[in-house]
mmCIF file of C-alpha atoms in Angstrom:
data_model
loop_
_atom_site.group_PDB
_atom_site.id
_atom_site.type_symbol
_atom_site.label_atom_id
_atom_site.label_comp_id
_atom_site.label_asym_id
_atom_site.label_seq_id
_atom_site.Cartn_x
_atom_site.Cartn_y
_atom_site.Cartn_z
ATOM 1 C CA UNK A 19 -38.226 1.586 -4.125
ATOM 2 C CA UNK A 20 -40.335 -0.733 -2.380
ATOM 3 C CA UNK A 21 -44.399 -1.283 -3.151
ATOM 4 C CA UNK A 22 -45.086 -1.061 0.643
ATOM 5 C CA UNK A 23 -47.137 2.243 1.914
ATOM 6 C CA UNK A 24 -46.152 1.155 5.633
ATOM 7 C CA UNK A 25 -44.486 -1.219 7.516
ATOM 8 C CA UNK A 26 -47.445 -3.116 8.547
ATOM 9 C CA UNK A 27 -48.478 -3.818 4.591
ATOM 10 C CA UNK A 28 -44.806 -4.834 4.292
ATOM 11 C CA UNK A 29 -45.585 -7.416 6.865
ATOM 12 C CA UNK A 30 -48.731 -8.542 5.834
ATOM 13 C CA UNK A 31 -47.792 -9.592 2.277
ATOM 14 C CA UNK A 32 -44.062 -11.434 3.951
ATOM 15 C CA UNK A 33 -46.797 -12.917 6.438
ATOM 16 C CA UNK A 34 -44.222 -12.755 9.265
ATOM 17 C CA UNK A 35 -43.112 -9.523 11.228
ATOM 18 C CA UNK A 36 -39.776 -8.121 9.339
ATOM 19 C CA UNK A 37 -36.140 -8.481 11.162
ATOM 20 C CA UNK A 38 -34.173 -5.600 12.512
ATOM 21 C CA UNK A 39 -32.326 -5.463 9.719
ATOM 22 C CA UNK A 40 -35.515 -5.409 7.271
ATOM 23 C CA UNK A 41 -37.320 -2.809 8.835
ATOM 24 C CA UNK A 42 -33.817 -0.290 8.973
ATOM 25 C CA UNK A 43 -34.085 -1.161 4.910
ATOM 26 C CA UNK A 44 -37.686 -0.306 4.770
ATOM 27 C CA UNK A 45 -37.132 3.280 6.552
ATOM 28 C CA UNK A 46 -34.052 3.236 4.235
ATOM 29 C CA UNK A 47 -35.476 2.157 0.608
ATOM 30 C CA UNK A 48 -38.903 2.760 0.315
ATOM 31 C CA UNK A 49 -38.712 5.483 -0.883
ATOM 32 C CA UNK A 50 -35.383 5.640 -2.879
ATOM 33 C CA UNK A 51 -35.858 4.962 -6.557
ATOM 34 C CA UNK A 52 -33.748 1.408 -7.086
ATOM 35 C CA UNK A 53 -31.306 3.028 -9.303
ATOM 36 C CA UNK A 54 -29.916 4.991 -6.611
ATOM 37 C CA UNK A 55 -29.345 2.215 -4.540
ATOM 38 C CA UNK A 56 -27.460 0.624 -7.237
ATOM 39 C CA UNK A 57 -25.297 3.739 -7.518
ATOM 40 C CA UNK A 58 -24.515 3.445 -3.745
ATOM 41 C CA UNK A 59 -21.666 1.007 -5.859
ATOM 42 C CA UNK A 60 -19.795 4.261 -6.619
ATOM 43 C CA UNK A 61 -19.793 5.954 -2.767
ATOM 44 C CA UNK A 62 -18.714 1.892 -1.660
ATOM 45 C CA UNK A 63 -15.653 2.098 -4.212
ATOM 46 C CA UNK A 64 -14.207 5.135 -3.428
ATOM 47 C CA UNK A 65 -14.679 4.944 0.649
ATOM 48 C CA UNK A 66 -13.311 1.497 0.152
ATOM 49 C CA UNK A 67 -10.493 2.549 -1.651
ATOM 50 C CA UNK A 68 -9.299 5.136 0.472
ATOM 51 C CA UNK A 69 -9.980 4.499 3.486
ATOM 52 C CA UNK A 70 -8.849 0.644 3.403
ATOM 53 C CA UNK A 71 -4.686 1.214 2.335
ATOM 54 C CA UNK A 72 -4.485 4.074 4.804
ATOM 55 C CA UNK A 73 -3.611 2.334 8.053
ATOM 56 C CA UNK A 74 -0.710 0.270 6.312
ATOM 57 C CA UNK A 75 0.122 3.253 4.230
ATOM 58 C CA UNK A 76 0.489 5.449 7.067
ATOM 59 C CA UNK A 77 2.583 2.904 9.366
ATOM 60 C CA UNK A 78 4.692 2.700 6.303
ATOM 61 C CA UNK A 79 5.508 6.067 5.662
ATOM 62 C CA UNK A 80 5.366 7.463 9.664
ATOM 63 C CA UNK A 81 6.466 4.484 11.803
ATOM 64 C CA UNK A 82 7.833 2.079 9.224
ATOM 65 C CA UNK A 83 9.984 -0.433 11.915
ATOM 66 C CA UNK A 84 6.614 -1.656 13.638
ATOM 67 C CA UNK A 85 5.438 -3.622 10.558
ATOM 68 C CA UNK A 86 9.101 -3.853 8.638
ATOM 69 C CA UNK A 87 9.105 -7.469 10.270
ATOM 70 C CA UNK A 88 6.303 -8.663 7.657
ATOM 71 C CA UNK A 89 7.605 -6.655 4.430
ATOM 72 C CA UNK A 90 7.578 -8.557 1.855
ATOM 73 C CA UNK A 91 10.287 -6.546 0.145
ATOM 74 C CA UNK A 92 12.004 -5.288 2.903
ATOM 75 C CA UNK A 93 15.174 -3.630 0.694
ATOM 76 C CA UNK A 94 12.213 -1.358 -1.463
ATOM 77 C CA UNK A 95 11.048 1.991 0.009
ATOM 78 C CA UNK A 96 8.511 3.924 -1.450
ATOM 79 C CA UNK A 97 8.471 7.726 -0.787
ATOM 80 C CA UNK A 98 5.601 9.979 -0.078
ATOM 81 C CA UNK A 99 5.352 10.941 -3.606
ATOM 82 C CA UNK A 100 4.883 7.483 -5.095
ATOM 83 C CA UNK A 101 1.962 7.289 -2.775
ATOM 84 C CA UNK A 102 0.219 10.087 -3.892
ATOM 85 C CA UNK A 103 0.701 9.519 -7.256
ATOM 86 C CA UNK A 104 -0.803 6.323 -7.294
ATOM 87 C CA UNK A 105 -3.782 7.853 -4.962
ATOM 88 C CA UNK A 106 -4.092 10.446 -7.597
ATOM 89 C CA UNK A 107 -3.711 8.434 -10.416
ATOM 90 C CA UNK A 108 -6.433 6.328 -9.423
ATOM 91 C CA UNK A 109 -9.178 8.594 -8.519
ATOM 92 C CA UNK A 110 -8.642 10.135 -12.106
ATOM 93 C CA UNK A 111 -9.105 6.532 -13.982
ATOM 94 C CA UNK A 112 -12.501 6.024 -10.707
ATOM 95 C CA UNK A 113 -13.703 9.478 -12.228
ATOM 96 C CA UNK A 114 -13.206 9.557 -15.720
ATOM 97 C CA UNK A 115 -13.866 5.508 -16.117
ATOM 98 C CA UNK A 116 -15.493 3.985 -13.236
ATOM 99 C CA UNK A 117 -18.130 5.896 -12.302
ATOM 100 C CA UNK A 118 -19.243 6.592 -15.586
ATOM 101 C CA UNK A 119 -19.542 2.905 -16.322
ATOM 102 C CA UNK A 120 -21.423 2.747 -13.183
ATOM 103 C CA UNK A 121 -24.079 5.158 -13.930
ATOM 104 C CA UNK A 122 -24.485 3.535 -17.751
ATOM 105 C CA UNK A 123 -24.864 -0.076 -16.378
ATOM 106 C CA UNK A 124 -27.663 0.289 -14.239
ATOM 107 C CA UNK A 125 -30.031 -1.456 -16.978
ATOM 108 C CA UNK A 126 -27.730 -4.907 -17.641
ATOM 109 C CA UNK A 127 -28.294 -4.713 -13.220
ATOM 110 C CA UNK A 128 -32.111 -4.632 -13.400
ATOM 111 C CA UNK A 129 -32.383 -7.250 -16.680
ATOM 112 C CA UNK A 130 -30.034 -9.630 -14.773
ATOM 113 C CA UNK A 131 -32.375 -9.560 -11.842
ATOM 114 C CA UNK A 132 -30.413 -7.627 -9.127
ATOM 115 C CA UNK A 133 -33.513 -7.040 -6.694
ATOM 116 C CA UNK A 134 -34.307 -4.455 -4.034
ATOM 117 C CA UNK A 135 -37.463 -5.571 -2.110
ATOM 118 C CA UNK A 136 -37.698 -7.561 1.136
ATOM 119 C CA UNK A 137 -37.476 -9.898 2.232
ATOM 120 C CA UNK A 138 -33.625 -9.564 2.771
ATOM 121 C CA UNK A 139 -31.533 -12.860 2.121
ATOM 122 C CA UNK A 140 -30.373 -14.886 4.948
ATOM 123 C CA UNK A 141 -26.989 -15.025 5.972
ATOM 124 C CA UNK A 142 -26.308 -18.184 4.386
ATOM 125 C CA UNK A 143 -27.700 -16.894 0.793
ATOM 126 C CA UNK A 144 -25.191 -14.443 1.006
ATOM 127 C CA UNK A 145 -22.150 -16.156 1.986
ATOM 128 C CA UNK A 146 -23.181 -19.126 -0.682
ATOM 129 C CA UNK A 147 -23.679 -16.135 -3.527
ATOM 130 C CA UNK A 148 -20.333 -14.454 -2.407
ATOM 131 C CA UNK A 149 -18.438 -17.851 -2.701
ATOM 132 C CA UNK A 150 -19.810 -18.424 -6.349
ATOM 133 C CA UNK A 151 -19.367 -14.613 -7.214
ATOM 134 C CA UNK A 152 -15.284 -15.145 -5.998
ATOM 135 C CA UNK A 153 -14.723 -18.206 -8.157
ATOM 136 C CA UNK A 154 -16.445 -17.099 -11.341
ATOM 137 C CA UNK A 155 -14.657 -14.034 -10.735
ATOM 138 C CA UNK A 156 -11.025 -15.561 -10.190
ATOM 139 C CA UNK A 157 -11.544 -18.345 -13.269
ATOM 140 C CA UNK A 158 -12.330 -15.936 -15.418
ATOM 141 C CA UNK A 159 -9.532 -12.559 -14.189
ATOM 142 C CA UNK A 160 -7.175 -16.141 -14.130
ATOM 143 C CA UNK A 161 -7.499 -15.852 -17.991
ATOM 144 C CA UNK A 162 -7.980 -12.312 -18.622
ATOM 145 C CA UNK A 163 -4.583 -11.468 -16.475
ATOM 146 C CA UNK A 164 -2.376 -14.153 -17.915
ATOM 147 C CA UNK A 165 -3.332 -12.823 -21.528
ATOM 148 C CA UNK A 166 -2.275 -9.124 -20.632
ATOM 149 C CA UNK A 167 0.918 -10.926 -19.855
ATOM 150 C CA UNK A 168 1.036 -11.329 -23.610
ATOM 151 C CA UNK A 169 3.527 -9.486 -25.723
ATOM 152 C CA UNK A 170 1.334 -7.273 -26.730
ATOM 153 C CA UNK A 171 -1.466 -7.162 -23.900
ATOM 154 C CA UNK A 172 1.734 -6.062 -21.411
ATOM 155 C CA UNK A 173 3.263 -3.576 -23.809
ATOM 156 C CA UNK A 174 0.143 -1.388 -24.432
ATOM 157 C CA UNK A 175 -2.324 -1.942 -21.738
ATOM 158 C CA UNK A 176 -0.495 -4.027 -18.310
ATOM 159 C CA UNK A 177 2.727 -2.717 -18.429
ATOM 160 C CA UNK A 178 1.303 0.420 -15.626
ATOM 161 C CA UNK A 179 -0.072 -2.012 -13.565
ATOM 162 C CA UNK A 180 3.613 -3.740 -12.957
ATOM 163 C CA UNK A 181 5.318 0.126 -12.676
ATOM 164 C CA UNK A 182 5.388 -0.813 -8.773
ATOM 165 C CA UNK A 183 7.851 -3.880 -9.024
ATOM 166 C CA UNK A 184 7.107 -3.226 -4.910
ATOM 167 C CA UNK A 185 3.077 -3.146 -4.681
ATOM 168 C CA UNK A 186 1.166 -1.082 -2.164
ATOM 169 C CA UNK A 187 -2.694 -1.430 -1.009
ATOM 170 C CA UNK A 188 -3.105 2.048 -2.846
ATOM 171 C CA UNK A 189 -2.218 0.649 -6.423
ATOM 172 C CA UNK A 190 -4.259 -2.757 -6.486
ATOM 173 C CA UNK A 191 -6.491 -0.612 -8.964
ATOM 174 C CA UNK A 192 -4.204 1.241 -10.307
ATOM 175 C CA UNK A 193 -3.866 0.350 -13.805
ATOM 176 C CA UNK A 194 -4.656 0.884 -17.930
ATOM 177 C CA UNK A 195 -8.479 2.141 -18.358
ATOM 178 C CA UNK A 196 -8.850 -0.535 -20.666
ATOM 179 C CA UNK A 197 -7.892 -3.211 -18.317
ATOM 180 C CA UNK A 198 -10.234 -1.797 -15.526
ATOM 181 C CA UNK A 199 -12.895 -1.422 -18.155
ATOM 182 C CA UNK A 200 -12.053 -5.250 -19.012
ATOM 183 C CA UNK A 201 -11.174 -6.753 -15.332
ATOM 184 C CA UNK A 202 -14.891 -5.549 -14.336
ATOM 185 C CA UNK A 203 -16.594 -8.219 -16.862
ATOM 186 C CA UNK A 204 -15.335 -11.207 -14.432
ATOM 187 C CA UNK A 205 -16.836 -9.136 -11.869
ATOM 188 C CA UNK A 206 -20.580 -9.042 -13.003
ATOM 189 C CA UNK A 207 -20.651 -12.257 -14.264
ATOM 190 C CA UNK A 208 -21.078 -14.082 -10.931
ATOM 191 C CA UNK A 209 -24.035 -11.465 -10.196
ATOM 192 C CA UNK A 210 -24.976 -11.987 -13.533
ATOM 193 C CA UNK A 211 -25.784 -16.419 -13.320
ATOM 194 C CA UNK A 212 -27.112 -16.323 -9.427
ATOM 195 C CA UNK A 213 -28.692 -12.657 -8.853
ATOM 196 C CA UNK A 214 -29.076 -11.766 -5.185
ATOM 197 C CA UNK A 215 -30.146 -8.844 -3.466
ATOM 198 C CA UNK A 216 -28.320 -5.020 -4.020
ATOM 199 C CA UNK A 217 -27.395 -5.581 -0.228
ATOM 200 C CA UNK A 218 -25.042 -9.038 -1.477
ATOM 201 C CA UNK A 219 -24.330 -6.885 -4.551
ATOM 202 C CA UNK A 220 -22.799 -4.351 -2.751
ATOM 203 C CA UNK A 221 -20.563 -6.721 -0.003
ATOM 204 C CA UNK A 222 -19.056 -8.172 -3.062
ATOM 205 C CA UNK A 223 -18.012 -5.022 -4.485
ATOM 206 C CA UNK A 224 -16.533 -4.042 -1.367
ATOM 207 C CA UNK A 225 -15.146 -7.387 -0.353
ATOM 208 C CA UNK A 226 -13.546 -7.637 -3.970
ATOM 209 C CA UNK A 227 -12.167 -4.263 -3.299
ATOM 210 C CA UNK A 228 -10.469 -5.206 0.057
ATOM 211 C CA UNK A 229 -8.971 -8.536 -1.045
ATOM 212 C CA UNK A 230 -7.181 -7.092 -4.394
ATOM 213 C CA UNK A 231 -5.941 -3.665 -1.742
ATOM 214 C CA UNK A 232 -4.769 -6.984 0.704
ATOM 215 C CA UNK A 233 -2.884 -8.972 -1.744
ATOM 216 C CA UNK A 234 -1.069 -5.925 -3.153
ATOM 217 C CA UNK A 235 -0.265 -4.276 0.464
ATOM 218 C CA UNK A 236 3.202 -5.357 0.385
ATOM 219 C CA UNK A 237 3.259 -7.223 3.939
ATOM 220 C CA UNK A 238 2.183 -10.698 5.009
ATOM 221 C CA UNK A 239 0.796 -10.395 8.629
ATOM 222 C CA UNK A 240 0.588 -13.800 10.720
ATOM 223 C CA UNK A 241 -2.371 -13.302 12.203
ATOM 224 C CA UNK A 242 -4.472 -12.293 8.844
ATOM 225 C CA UNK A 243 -7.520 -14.048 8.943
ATOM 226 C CA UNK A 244 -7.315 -14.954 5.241
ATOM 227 C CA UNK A 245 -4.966 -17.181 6.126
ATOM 228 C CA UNK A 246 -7.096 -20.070 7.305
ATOM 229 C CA UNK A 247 -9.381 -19.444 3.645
ATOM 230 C CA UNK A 248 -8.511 -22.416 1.617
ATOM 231 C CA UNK A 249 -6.345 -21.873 -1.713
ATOM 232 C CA UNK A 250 -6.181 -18.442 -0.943
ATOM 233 C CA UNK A 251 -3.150 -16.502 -2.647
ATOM 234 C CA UNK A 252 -2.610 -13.272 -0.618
ATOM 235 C CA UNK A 253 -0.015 -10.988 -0.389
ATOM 236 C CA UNK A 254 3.081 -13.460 -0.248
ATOM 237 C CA UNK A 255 1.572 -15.211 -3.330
ATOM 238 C CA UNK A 256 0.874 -12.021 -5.447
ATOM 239 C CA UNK A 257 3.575 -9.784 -4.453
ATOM 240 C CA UNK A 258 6.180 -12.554 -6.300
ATOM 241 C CA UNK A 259 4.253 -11.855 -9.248
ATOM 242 C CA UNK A 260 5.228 -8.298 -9.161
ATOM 243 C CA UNK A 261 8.635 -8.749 -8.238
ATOM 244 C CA UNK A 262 9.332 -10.977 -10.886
ATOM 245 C CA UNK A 263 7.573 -8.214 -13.338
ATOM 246 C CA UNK A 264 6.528 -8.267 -17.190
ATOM 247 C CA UNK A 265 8.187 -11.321 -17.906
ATOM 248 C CA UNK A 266 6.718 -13.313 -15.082
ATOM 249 C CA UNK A 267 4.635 -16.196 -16.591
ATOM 250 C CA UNK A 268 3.471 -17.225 -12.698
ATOM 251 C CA UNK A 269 0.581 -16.194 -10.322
ATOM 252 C CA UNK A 270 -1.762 -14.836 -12.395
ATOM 253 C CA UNK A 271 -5.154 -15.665 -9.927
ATOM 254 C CA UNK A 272 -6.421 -12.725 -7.895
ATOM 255 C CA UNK A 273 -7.673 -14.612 -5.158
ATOM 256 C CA UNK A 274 -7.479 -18.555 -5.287
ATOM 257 C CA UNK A 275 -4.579 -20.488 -6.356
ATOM 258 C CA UNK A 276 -6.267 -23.756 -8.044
ATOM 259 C CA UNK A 277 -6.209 -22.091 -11.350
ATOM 260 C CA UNK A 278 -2.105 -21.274 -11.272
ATOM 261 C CA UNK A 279 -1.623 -24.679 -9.841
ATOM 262 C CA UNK A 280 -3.981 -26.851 -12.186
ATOM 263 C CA UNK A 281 -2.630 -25.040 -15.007
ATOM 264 C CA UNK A 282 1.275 -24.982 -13.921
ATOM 265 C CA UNK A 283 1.743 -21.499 -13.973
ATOM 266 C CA UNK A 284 2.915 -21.225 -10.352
ATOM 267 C CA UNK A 285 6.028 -23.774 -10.840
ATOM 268 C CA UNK A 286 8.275 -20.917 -10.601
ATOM 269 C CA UNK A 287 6.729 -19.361 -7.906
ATOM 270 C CA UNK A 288 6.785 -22.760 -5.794
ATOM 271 C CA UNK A 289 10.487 -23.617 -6.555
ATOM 272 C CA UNK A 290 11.326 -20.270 -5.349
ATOM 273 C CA UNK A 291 9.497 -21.194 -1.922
ATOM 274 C CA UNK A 292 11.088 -24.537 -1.631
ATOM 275 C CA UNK A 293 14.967 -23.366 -2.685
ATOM 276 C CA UNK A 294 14.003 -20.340 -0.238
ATOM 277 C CA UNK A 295 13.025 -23.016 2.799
ATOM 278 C CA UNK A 296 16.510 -25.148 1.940
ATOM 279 C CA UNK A 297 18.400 -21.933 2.485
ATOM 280 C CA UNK A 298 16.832 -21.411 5.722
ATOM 281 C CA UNK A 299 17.295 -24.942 7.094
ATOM 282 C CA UNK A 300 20.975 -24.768 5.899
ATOM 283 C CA UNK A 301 21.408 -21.210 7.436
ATOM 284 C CA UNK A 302 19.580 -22.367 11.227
ATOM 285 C CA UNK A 303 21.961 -25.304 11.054
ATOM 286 C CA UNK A 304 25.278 -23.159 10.280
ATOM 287 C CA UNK A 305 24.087 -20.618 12.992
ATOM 288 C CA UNK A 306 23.464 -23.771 14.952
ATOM 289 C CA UNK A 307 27.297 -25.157 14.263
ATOM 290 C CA UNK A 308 28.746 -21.331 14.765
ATOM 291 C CA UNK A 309 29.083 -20.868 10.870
ATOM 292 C CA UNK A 310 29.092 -16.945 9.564
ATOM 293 C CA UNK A 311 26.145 -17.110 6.932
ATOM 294 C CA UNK A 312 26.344 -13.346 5.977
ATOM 295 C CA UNK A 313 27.727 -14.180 2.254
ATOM 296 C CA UNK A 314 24.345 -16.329 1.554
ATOM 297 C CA UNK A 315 22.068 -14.531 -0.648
ATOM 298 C CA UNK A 316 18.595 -16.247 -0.989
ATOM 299 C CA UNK A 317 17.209 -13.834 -3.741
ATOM 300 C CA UNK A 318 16.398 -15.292 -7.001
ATOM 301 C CA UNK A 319 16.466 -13.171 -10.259
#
């Protein structure tokens, strides 16, 4: 709620008259107690959630052949089912777990220093505050991930995140209450040290959304713009961590790579990409020379 009667007060006390995009938040907010806003966070999730996996989904299930080129796991099809399973399996953990958190946590927003008012922050404040929001965020899921990975962190809490050997966008979140209850605290941190404005707030929540939906789709486009994002994992990089499963020790970042490779936990991953690149070479060169190469099997178990 904003301590403006009008817009011209509003402009008055910035001392400048408000952008386009300040005076849509004005006729928007000024009237809206702030903890609605903040609760915006649920509506964000769940929009984000389903409406983000469908297109890939749907290609998958209807007209699989026009993206089969990029599958990451070509020999793995998932039926209908599996989808909604996941879909339902999901909403029930957003409903029962999520969104009750959501409504609860309103006060640690507010005490951090979350704000609502104008002005609105430039466009560099937000990308600076995103960038610092993604690395606290991947240093500290780096940790919390590799220690579900534990003997007893995978047996009673990550072991339903790794039921789909094969992920899909749909089951990025689909996992153990308790490790959605504890993968959110890497998420608020960020937030937590540099507070921005509910508007940043909420374009991290649904930016972190799409890029955990991304690197579990199951297909590594060409021409995804992530790819020019420095250290960025995506797809390729995460899906191996699946594949591999509960005993993988390798990939455990959600978004960068630094962490895996600083600490050595992506050797595995990275001999599998150079032993995959000699098999290549040797196969162009015997389909080069006329040599039958359809005994070769790259696959590593």
């Amino acid at each position: 709620m904003l301590p403006y009667r009008n817009l011209a007060e509003a402009e008055v006390v910035l001392g400048r008259n408000l952008t386009a995009a300040e005076t849509f938040w004005f006729h928007y907010s000024a009237s809206m107690p702030d903890y609605l806003l903040f609760y915006h966070n649920i509506a964000f999730l769940f929009v984000t959630f389903t409406l983000v996996p469908l297109p890939i989904a749907v290609a998958e299930l209807i007209r699989p052949s026009t993206i089969a080129p990029f599958k990451l796991q070509p020999k793995v099809t998932l039926p209908p089912s599996s989808f909604l399973k996941c879909y339902k399996d999901v909403l029930r953990v957003f409903f029962f777990v999520v969104g009750p958190l959501q409504l609860i946590s309103y006060p640690s927003v507010k005490l951090v220093g979350i704000r609502t008012g104008l002005p609105l922050p430039s466009a560099w404040e937000m990308v600076a505050q995103l960038v610092i929001y993604f690395l606290v965020e991947d240093y500290g899921n780096y940790w919390i991930h590799r220690a579900m990975h534990s003997k007893w962190g995978y047996e009673k809490i990550h072991h339903v995140h790794h039921e789909f050997t094969a992920p899909m966008g749909f089951a990025a979140p689909y996992a153990h209450w308790a490790e959605v209850l504890v993968l959110g605290i890497p998420s608020f941190i960020g937030p937590a040290l540099v507070p921005g404005h509910m508007v940043t707030f909420w374009l991290w929540i649904a930016l972190r959304q799409i890029e955990a939906i991304e690197t579990h789709c199951g297909y590594d486009f060409p021409f995804n713009p992530t790819k020019f994002i420095p250290f960025y994992g995506g797809a390729e990089y995460h899906d191996y961590h699946h594949y591999v499963g509960g005993q993988s020790q390798s990939n455990f970042a959600s978004v960068f790579t630094y962490c895996d490779y600083i600490y050595g936990t992506d050797r595995g991953y990275r001999f599998q990409k150079a032993h995959l690149a000699k098999l290549r070479e040797q196969w162009t060169a015997e389909e080069h020379n006329g040599i039958d190469n359809s005994n070769h099997n790259g696959k590593i178990e």
